[in-house]
Amino acid sequence: MIILKIGGSVITRKEEDEPTIDHENLKRIAGEIAESTHQKLIVVHGAGSYGHPLAKKYAIGDEIRNKEDLERKMMGFSLTQQSVKELNGLVTEHLRREGTLSVSIQPSSFILTENKRIKRAEIALIKRYLELGFVPVIYGDVVLDENEHIQMAVLSGDQIIKFLAENLHAKRVILATDVDGIYNKNPKKYSDAHLIETVSSLEQMETGEETNTDVTGGMGGKVSELLELLELKIESEIINANTEGNIRKALNGENVTGTRIKK
Amino acid sequence: MIILKIGGSVITRKEEDEPTIDHENLKRIAGEIAESTHQKLIVVHGAGSYGHPLAKKYAIGDEIRNKEDLERKMMGFSLTQQSVKELNGLVTEHLRREGTLSVSIQPSSFILTENKRIKRAEIALIKRYLELGFVPVIYGDVVLDENEHIQMAVLSGDQIIKFLAENLHAKRVILATDVDGIYNKNPKKYSDAHLIETVSSLEQMETGEETNTDVTGGMGGKVSELLELLELKIESEIINANTEGNIRKALNGENVTGTRIKK
């Protein structure tokens, strides 16, 4: 089974204030998925402009100060849940239109976190969808949290990948982003920056040199999660989804420019 | 805790070929819910024209004949799931706009049936949403089924009500439909038909006289589920949601014309 994560920045226009889908990119990516010869596949997508601005505005996951603040956050939860669900509907629909038997999976219906980390999630159903031949499409969402000081949390697509990869024993994880991978220096600042083809440890990235792990919206966090997967012998790769053919090739197991997380 | 079921025929236009929402009715009903003095509330809604035509077209729940038929049904599952999810999005949004802290719950993400009856469903999350003050909005959906001959099933809102009422110990169940309740004869045929104010057993309805249980799209099935709830000491009532004020009054515990299922 392969897990393909499609970054929110690939399918939405992050620079927009209002949730805006990148239909053209999404259609092309859905086509590449349909063309590929993957067997079992789970698609996880980020929230992009459908989630982050709302979750931030209502400070979901921050400590609740009083009853009024709780109600405001609950309203924000309701709004964010609906917005990311709309994005998921668009992704699921595009996939289906290109021929993939996509099925939508809503995290807030079955996942509970504790201090923002997944605590309980019944994944037998996802396994069953996969076995029947469906492609489950799951996404970054807001969920309930066991910590009574926060009650609600933002659950990132990246945390979902790790949880599913670990519990459903994924063979490979592919992170489709809007950059080629991890660089040794910020490529926007340094013309001699080069792509790191293989990452095997966090130390390797903490060489003192500036990498692009901070400038791309928490690539550092992504890499930590992927390195934890490596401990479970699940290899992953970061590729650029904006390069035509990359997702299809990666799903088919062909070589693609990018960063591999492997020993 | 009260469970309010809103029939698909109340919020969608069943006579339409294409899924069509009845915005006006939905807005009014959302307003009545917001105005009522209910404490904990779960809203369950039917699929109406967003679900039935598709589920029927693809014969979801019928025996799978061959691989081709399985794929066709899976495509139908994907389409139906998306369509009813859209309706749920509209209901959740209308409720929120009128001031209710609504949260969407997707059955196909956590419910598994066996021979079309709910077999497994983790409802701890729904309980948690309720305790925090949210109004969970759940709906008729397509779900996976353990019977390998059918693999997929249509899960009605009515079955969901019964399951939730039983497992979350509802105090009352209100069925908001497009008729006043159960009549002793089909009121469209017989001018002397009268409304049955109280139903305590199925026998009472099987008096040999023609009732409207058959002409209103399975009211008989609804009543059986409600009579099973009565065994668990959960009373219910069938009211007409098209009569202004009925839902608000029923939620407030006031008397409303309709049929009560009680001893």
mmCIF file of C-alpha atoms in Angstrom, chain A residues 94-188:
data_model
loop_
_atom_site.group_PDB
_atom_site.id
_atom_site.type_symbol
_atom_site.label_atom_id
_atom_site.label_comp_id
_atom_site.label_asym_id
_atom_site.label_seq_id
_atom_site.Cartn_x
_atom_site.Cartn_y
_atom_site.Cartn_z
ATOM 1 C CA HIS A 94 -11.662 15.331 -9.355
ATOM 2 C CA LEU A 95 -10.183 11.915 -8.612
ATOM 3 C CA ARG A 96 -13.454 10.183 -9.465
ATOM 4 C CA ARG A 97 -13.883 12.158 -12.677
ATOM 5 C CA GLU A 98 -10.502 10.920 -13.865
ATOM 6 C CA GLY A 99 -11.530 7.346 -13.087
ATOM 7 C CA THR A 100 -10.361 6.672 -9.522
ATOM 8 C CA LEU A 101 -12.864 4.983 -7.161
ATOM 9 C CA SER A 102 -12.347 7.609 -4.496
ATOM 10 C CA VAL A 103 -14.077 7.594 -1.139
ATOM 11 C CA SER A 104 -14.018 10.445 1.329
ATOM 12 C CA ILE A 105 -12.914 9.850 4.939
ATOM 13 C CA GLN A 106 -13.622 12.567 7.516
ATOM 14 C CA PRO A 107 -11.098 12.642 10.395
ATOM 15 C CA SER A 108 -13.376 14.583 12.770
ATOM 16 C CA SER A 109 -15.880 11.694 12.605
ATOM 17 C CA PHE A 110 -13.543 9.089 14.079
ATOM 18 C CA ILE A 111 -10.231 10.544 15.317
ATOM 19 C CA LEU A 112 -9.579 11.851 18.831
ATOM 20 C CA THR A 113 -6.297 13.504 19.806
ATOM 21 C CA GLU A 114 -4.601 14.069 23.144
ATOM 22 C CA ASN A 115 -2.391 17.133 23.286
ATOM 23 C CA LYS A 116 -2.707 17.392 19.505
ATOM 24 C CA ARG A 117 -1.416 13.868 18.831
ATOM 25 C CA ILE A 118 -3.736 11.098 17.588
ATOM 26 C CA LYS A 119 -4.885 9.081 20.562
ATOM 27 C CA ARG A 120 -7.700 6.957 19.160
ATOM 28 C CA ALA A 121 -8.736 6.209 15.604
ATOM 29 C CA GLU A 122 -10.556 3.121 14.383
ATOM 30 C CA ILE A 123 -8.913 2.348 11.056
ATOM 31 C CA ALA A 124 -10.488 -1.038 10.319
ATOM 32 C CA LEU A 125 -12.897 0.688 7.931
ATOM 33 C CA ILE A 126 -10.097 2.341 5.943
ATOM 34 C CA LYS A 127 -8.452 -1.067 5.623
ATOM 35 C CA ARG A 128 -11.711 -2.478 4.353
ATOM 36 C CA TYR A 129 -12.149 0.303 1.771
ATOM 37 C CA LEU A 130 -8.620 -0.416 0.544
ATOM 38 C CA GLU A 131 -9.205 -4.148 0.309
ATOM 39 C CA LEU A 132 -12.334 -3.636 -1.750
ATOM 40 C CA GLY A 133 -10.390 -1.460 -4.187
ATOM 41 C CA PHE A 134 -11.431 2.031 -3.119
ATOM 42 C CA VAL A 135 -8.939 4.875 -2.797
ATOM 43 C CA PRO A 136 -9.648 6.527 0.581
ATOM 44 C CA VAL A 137 -9.131 10.290 0.508
ATOM 45 C CA ILE A 138 -8.406 11.691 3.965
ATOM 46 C CA TYR A 139 -7.296 15.176 4.963
ATOM 47 C CA GLY A 140 -6.087 17.709 7.478
ATOM 48 C CA ASP A 141 -9.054 18.538 9.718
ATOM 49 C CA VAL A 142 -10.065 19.899 13.111
ATOM 50 C CA VAL A 143 -10.747 17.223 15.728
ATOM 51 C CA LEU A 144 -11.699 16.883 19.387
ATOM 52 C CA ASP A 145 -8.835 16.696 21.879
ATOM 53 C CA GLU A 146 -8.800 14.955 25.250
ATOM 54 C CA ASN A 147 -6.932 17.799 26.903
ATOM 55 C CA GLU A 148 -9.711 19.763 28.591
ATOM 56 C CA HIS A 149 -7.726 22.995 28.399
ATOM 57 C CA ILE A 150 -7.873 22.976 24.603
ATOM 58 C CA GLN A 151 -10.772 20.579 23.782
ATOM 59 C CA MET A 152 -10.130 20.957 20.029
ATOM 60 C CA ALA A 153 -7.055 20.603 17.866
ATOM 61 C CA VAL A 154 -5.820 20.967 14.310
ATOM 62 C CA LEU A 155 -4.827 17.582 12.931
ATOM 63 C CA SER A 156 -2.348 17.934 10.092
ATOM 64 C CA GLY A 157 -2.274 15.740 7.034
ATOM 65 C CA ASP A 158 1.329 14.944 7.939
ATOM 66 C CA GLN A 159 0.369 13.457 11.285
ATOM 67 C CA ILE A 160 -2.333 11.416 9.561
ATOM 68 C CA ILE A 161 0.186 10.001 7.087
ATOM 69 C CA LYS A 162 2.442 8.835 9.843
ATOM 70 C CA PHE A 163 -0.387 7.252 11.783
ATOM 71 C CA LEU A 164 -1.788 5.434 8.743
ATOM 72 C CA ALA A 165 1.621 4.373 7.442
ATOM 73 C CA GLU A 166 2.474 2.888 10.824
ATOM 74 C CA ASN A 167 -0.860 1.223 11.514
ATOM 75 C CA LEU A 168 -1.670 0.017 8.011
ATOM 76 C CA HIS A 169 1.947 -0.937 7.254
ATOM 77 C CA ALA A 170 2.444 1.221 4.189
ATOM 78 C CA LYS A 171 5.143 0.129 1.775
ATOM 79 C CA ARG A 172 5.981 3.670 0.700
ATOM 80 C CA VAL A 173 5.049 7.258 1.471
ATOM 81 C CA ILE A 174 5.188 9.943 -1.205
ATOM 82 C CA LEU A 175 5.021 13.608 -0.200
ATOM 83 C CA ALA A 176 3.954 15.699 -3.157
ATOM 84 C CA THR A 177 4.905 19.315 -2.375
ATOM 85 C CA ASP A 178 5.576 22.538 -4.264
ATOM 86 C CA VAL A 179 9.365 22.235 -3.971
ATOM 87 C CA ASP A 180 11.834 19.694 -5.329
ATOM 88 C CA GLY A 181 12.796 18.471 -1.855
ATOM 89 C CA ILE A 182 15.191 19.437 0.943
ATOM 90 C CA TYR A 183 18.099 21.695 0.069
ATOM 91 C CA ASN A 184 21.327 22.202 2.021
ATOM 92 C CA LYS A 185 20.713 25.961 1.929
ATOM 93 C CA ASN A 186 17.730 28.135 1.175
ATOM 94 C CA PRO A 187 17.685 27.975 -2.644
ATOM 95 C CA LYS A 188 15.899 31.310 -2.836
#
